[in-house]
Short mmCIF file of N, CA and C in Angstrom, two decimals:
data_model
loop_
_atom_site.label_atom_id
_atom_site.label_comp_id
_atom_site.label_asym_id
_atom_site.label_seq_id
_atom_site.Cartn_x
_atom_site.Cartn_y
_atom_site.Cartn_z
N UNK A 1 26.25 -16.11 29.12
CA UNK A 1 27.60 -16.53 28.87
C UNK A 1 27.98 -16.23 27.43
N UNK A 2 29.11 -15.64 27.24
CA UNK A 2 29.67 -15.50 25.75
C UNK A 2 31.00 -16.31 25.71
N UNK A 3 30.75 -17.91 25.01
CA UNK A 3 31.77 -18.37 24.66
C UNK A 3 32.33 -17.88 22.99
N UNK A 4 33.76 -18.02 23.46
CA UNK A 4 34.33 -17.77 22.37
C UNK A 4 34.82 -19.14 21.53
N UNK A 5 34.66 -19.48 20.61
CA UNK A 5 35.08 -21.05 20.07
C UNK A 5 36.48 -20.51 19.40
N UNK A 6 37.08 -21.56 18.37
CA UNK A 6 38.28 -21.35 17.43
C UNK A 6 37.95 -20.68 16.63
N UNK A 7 39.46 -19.67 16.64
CA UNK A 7 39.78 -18.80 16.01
C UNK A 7 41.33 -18.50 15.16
N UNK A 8 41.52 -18.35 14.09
CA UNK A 8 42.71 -18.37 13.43
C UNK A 8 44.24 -17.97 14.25
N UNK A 9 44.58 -18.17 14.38
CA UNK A 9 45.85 -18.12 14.97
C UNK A 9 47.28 -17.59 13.98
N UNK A 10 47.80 -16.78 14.37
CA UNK A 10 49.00 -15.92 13.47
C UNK A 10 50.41 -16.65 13.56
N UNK A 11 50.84 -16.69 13.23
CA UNK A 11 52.42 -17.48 13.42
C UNK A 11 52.22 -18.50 14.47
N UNK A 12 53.59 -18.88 15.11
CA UNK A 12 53.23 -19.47 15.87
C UNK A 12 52.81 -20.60 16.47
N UNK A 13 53.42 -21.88 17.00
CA UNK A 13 52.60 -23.06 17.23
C UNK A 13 52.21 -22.76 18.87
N UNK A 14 51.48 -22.03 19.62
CA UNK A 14 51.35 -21.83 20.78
C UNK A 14 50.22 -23.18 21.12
N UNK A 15 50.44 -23.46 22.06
CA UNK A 15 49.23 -25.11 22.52
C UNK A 15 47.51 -24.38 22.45
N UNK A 16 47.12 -25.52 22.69
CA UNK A 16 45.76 -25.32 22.72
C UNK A 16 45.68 -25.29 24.33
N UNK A 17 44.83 -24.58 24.90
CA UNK A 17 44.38 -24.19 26.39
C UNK A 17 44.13 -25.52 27.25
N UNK A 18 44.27 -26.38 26.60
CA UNK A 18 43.27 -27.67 27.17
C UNK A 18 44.75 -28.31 27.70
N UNK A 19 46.34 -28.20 27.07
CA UNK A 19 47.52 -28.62 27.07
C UNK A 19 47.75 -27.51 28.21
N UNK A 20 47.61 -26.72 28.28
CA UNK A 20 48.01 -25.50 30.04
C UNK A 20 47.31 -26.37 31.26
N UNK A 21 45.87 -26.44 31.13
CA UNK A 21 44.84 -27.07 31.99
C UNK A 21 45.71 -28.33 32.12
N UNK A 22 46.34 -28.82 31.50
CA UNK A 22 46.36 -30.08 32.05
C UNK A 22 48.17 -30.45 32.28
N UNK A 23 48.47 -29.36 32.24
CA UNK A 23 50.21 -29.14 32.78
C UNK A 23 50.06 -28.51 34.16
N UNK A 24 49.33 -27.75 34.15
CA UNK A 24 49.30 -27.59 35.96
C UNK A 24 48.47 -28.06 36.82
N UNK A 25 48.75 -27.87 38.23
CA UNK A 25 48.14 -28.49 38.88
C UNK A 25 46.51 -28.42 39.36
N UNK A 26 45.76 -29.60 39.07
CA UNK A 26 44.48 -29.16 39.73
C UNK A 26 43.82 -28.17 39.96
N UNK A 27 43.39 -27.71 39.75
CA UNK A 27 42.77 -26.24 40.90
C UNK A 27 41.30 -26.08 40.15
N UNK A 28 40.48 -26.59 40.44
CA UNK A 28 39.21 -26.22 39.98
C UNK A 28 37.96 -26.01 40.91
N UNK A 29 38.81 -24.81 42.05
CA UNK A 29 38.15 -24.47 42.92
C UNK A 29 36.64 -23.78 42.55
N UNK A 30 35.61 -23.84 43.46
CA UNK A 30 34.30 -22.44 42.64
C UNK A 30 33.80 -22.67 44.03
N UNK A 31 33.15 -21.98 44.01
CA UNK A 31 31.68 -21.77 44.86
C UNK A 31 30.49 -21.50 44.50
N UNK A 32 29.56 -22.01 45.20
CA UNK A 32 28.09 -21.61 45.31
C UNK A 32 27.15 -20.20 44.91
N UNK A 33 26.63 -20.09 44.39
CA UNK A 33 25.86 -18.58 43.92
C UNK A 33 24.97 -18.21 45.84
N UNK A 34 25.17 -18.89 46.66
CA UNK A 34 24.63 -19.05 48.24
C UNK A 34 25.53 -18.75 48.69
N UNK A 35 26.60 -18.93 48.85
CA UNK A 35 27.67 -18.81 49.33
C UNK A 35 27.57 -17.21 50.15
N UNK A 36 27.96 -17.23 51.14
CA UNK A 36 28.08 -15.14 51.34
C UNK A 36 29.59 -14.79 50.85
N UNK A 37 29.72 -13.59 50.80
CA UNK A 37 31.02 -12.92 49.61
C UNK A 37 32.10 -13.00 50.88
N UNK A 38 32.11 -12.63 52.23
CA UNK A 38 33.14 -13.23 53.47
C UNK A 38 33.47 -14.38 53.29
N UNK A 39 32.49 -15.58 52.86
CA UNK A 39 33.35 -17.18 52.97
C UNK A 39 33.82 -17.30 51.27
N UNK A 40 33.37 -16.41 50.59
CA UNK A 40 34.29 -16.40 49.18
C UNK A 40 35.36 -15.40 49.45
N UNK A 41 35.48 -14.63 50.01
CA UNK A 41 37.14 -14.00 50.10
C UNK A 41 37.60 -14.96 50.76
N UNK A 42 37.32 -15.83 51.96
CA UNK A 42 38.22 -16.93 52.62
C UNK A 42 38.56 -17.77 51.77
N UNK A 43 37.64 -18.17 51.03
CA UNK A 43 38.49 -19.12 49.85
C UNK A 43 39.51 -19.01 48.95
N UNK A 44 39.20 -17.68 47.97
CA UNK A 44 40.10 -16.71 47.55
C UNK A 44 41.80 -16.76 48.12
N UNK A 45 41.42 -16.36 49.52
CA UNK A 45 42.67 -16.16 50.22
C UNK A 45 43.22 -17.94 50.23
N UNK A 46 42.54 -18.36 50.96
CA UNK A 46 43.37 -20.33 51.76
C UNK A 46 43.58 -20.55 50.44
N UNK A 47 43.42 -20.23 48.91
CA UNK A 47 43.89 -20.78 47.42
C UNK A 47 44.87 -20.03 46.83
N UNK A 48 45.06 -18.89 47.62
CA UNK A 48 45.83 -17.46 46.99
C UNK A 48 45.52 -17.35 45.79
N UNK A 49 44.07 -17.17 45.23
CA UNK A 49 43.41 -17.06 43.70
C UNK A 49 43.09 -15.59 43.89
N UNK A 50 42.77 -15.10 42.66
CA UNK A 50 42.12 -14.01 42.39
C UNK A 50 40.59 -14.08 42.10
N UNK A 51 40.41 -15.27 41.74
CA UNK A 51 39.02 -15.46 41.07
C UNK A 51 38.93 -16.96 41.34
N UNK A 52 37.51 -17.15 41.36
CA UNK A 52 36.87 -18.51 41.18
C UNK A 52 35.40 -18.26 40.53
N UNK A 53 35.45 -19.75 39.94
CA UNK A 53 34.13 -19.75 39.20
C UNK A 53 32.86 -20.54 40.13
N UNK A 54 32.02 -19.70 39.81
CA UNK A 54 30.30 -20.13 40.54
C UNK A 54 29.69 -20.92 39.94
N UNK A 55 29.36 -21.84 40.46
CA UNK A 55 28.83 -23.20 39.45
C UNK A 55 27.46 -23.81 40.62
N UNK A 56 26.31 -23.94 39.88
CA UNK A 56 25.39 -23.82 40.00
C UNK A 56 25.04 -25.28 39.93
N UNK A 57 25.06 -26.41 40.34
CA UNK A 57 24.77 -28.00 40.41
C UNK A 57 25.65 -27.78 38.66
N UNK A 58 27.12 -28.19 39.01
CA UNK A 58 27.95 -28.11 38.03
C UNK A 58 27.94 -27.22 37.07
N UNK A 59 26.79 -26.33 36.75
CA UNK A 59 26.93 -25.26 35.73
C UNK A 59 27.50 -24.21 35.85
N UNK A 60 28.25 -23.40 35.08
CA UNK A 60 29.06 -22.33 35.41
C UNK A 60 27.85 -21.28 35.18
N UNK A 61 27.68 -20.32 36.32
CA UNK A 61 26.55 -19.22 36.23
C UNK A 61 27.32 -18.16 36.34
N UNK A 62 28.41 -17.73 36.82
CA UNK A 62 29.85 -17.32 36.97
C UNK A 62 31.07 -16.91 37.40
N UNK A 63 31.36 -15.78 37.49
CA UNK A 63 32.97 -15.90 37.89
C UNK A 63 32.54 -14.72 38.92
N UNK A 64 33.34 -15.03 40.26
CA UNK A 64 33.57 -13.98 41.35
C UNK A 64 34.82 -13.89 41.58
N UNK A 65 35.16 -12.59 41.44
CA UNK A 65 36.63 -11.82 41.51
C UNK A 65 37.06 -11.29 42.82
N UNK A 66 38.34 -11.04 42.78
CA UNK A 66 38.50 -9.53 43.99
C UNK A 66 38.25 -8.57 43.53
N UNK A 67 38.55 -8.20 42.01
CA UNK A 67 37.42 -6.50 41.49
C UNK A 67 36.06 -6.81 41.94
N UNK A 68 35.50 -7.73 41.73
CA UNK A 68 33.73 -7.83 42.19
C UNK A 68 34.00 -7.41 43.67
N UNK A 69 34.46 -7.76 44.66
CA UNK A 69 34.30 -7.55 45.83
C UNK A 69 34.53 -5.88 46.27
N UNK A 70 36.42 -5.66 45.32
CA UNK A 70 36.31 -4.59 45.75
C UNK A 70 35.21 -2.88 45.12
N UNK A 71 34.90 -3.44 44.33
CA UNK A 71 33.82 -2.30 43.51
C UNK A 71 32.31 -2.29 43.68
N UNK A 72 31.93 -3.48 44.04
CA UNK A 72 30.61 -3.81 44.51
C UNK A 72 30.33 -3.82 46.07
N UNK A 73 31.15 -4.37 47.06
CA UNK A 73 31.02 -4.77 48.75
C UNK A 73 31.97 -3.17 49.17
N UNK A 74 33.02 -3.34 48.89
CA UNK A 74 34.43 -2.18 49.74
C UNK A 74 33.93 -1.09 49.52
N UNK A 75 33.38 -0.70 48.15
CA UNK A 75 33.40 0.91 47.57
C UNK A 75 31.79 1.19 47.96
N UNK A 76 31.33 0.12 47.87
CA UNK A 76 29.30 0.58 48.21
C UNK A 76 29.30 0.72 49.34
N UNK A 77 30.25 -0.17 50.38
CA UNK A 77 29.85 0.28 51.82
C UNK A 77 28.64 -0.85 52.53
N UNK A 78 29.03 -2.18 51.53
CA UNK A 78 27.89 -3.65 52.14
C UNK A 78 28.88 -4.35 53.06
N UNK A 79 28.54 -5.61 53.69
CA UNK A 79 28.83 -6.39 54.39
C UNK A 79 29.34 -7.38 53.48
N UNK A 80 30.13 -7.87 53.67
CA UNK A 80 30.46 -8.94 52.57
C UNK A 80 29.72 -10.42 53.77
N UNK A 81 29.53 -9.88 54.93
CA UNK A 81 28.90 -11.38 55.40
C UNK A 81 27.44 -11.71 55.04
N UNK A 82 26.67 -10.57 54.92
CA UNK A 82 24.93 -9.91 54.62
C UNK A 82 25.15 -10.58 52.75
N UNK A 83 26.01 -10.44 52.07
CA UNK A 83 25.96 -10.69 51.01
C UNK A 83 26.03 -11.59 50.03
N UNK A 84 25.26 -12.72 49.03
CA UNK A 84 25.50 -13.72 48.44
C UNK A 84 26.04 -13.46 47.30
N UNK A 85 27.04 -14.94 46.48
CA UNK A 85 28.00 -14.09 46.14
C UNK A 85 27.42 -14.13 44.51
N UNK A 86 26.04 -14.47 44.58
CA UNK A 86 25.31 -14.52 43.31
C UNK A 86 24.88 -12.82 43.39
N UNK A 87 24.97 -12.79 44.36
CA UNK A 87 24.41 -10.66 44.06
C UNK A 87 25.30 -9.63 43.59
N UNK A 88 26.61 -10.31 43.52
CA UNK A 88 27.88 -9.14 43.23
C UNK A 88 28.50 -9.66 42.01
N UNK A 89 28.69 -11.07 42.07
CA UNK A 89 29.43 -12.45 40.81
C UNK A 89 29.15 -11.57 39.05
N UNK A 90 30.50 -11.74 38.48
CA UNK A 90 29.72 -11.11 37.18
C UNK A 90 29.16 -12.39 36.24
N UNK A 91 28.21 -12.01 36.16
CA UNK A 91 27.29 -13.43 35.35
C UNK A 91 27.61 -13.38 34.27
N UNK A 92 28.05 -12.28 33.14
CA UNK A 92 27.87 -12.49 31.48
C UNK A 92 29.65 -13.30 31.49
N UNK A 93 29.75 -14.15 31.66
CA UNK A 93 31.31 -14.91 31.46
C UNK A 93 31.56 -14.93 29.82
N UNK A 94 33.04 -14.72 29.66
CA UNK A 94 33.54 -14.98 28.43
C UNK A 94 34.29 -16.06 28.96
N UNK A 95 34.15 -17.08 28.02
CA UNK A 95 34.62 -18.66 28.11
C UNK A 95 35.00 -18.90 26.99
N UNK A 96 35.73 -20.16 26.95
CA UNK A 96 36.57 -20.53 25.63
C UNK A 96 36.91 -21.94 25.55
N UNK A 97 36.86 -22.76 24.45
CA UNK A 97 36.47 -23.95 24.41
C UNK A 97 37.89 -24.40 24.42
N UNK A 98 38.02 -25.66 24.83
CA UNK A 98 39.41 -26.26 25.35
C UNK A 98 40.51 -26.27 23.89
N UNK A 99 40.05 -26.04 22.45
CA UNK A 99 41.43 -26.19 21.32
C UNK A 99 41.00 -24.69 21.73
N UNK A 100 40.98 -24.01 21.72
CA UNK A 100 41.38 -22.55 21.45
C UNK A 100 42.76 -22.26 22.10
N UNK A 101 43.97 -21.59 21.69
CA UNK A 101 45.04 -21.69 21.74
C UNK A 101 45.64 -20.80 22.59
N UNK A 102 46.91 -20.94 23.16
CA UNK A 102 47.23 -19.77 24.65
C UNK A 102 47.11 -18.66 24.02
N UNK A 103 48.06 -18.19 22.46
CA UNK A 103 48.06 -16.86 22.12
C UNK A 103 46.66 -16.17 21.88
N UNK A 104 45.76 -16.94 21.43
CA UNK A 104 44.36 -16.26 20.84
C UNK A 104 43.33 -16.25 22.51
N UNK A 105 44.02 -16.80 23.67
CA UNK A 105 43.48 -16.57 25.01
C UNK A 105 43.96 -15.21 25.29
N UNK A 106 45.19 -14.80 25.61
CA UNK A 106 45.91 -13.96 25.73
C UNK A 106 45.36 -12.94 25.24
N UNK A 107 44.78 -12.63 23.82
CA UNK A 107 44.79 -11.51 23.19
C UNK A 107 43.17 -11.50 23.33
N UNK A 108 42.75 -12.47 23.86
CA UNK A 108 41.26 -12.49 24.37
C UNK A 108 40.98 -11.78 25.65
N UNK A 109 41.34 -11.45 26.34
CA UNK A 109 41.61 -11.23 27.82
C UNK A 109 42.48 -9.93 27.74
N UNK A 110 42.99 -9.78 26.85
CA UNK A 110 43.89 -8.19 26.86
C UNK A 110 42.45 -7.82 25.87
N UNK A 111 41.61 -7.94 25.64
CA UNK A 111 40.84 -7.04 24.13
C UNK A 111 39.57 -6.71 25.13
N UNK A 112 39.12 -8.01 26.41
CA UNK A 112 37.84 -7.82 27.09
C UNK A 112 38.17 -7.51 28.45
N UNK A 113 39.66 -7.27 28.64
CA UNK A 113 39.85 -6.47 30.22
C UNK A 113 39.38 -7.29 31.59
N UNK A 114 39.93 -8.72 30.79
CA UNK A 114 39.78 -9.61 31.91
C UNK A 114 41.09 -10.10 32.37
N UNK A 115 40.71 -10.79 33.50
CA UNK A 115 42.03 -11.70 34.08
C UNK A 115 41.91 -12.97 34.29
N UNK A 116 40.62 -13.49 34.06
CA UNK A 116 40.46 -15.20 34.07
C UNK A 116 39.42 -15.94 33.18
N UNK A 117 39.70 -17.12 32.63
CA UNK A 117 39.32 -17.35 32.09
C UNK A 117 38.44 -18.85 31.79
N UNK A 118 36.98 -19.30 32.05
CA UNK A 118 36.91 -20.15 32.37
C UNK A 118 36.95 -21.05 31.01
N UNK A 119 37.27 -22.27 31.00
CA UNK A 119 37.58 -23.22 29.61
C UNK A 119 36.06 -24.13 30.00
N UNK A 120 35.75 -24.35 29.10
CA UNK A 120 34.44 -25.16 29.11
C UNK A 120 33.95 -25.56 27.57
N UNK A 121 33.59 -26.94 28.00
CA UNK A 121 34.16 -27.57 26.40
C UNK A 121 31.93 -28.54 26.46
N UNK A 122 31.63 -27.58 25.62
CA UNK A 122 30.27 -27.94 25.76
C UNK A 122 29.39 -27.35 27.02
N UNK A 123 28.76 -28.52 27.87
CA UNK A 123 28.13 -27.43 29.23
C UNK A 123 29.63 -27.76 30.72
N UNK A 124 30.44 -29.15 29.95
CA UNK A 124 31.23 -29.37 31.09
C UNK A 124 32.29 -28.33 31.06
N UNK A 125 32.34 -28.07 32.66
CA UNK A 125 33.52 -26.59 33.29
C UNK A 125 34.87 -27.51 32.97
N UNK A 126 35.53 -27.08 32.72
CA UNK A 126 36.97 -27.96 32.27
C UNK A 126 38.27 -27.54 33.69
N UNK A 127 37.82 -25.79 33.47
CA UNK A 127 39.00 -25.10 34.86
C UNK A 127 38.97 -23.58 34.12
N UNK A 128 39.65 -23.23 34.91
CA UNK A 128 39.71 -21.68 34.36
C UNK A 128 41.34 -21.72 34.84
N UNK A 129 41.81 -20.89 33.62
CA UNK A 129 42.90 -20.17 33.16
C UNK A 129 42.72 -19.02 33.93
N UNK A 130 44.53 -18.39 33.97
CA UNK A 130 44.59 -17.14 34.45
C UNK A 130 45.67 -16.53 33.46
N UNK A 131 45.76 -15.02 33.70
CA UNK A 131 46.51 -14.30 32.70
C UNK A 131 48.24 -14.79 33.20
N UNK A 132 48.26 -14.89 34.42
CA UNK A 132 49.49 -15.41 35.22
C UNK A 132 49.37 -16.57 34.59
N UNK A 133 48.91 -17.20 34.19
CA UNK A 133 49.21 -19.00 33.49
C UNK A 133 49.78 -18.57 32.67
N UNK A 134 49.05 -17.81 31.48
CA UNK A 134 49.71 -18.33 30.13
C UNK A 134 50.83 -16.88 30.17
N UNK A 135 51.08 -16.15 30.51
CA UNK A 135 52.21 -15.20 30.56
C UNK A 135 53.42 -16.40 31.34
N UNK A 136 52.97 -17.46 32.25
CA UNK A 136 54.28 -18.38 32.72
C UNK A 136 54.60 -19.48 31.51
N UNK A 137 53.58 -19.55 30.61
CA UNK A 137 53.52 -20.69 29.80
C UNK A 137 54.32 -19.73 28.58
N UNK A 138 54.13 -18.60 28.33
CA UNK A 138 54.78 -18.42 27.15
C UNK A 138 56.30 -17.89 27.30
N UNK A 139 56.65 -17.53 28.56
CA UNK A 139 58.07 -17.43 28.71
C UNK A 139 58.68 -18.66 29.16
N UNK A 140 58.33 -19.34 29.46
CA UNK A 140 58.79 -20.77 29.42
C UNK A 140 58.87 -21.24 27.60
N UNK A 141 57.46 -20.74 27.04
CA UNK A 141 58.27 -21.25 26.03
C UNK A 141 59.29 -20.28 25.10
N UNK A 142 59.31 -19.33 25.34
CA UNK A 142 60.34 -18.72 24.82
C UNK A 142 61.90 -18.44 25.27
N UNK A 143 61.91 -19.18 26.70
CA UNK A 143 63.35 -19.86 27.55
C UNK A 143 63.57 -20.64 26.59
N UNK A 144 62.78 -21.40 26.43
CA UNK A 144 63.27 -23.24 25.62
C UNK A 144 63.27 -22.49 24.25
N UNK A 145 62.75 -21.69 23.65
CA UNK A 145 62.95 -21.00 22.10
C UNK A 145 64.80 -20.97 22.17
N UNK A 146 65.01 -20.32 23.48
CA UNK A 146 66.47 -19.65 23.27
C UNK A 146 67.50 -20.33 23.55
N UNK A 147 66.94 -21.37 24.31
CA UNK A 147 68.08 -22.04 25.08
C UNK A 147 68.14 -22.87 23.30
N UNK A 148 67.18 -22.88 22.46
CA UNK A 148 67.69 -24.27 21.35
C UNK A 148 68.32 -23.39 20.52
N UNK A 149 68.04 -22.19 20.42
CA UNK A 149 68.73 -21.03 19.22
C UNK A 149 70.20 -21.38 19.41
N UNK A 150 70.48 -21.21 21.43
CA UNK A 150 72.00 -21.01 21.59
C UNK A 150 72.43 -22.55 21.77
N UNK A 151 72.27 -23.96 21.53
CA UNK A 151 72.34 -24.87 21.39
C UNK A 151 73.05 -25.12 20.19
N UNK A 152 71.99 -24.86 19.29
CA UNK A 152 72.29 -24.75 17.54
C UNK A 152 73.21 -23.64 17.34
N UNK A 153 73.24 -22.33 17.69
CA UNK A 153 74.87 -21.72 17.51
C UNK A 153 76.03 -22.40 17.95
N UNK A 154 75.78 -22.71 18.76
CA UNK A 154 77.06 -23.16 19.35
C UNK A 154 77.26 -24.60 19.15
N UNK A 155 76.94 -25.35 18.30
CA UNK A 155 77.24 -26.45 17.62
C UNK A 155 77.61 -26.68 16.42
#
């Protein structure tokens, strides 16, 4: 696992990740490293997720994608039912501790060519972030940026 801790932040008061996690709803779906990669695409799908994290008697061991499925099971030509989803799952996770902030997530995930992100604050899994979170979190906050700009003009 390569967590990333705090890191300086440029302009900007963007929240800390731990304030996203806990504005939306629940979802701290994962599965089993046992699991076969067929009953992890079913999950995938009944959550409409892209990813979930593999957690091992609560430990995060790591993240299984739809790129894992489709580059490892679709393109090799395996069974995704023959398959556990600890044999395809990418294990080296980049994680990030709950103050680390949406913008320095963002530019974390655009620099390592990821799309999710699990938050874990010590050994406890907190939830995982997605690039769709904080791209909804920062035009939301830049709606409310504009709506106060044109508030204050027009007063």
């Amino acid at each position: 696992m390569y967590r990333w801790g705090v890191f300086p932040t440029e302009g900007g008061s963007m929240r800390p990740i731990l304030d996203l996690l806990k504005k939306r709803a629940p979802a701290n779906w994962s599965l089993s490293p046992q699991d076969s990669v067929f009953d992890a695409l079913q999950t995938l799908a009944s959550h409409n997720v892209g990813a979930l994290m593999v957690l091992d008697k609560g430990r995060l061991v790591g993240v299984f994608s739809e790129r894992d499925y489709t580059r490892k099971i679709a393109l090799a030509g395996k069974s995704s039912r023959d398959t556990h989803v600890q044999d395809i799952m990418t294990a080296n996770v980049v994680t990030v501790s709950p103050s680390v902030r949406t913008r320095d997530c963002l530019a974390l995930m655009s620099q390592k060519g990821i799309r999710h992100l699990p938050v874990v604050d010590g050994e406890t899994v907190l939830g995982m972030i997605s690039i769709r979170d904080i791209m909804n979190d920062i035009i939301a906050d830049h709606e409310l940026t504009i709506n106060q700009l044109q508030h204050y003009i027009s007063s």
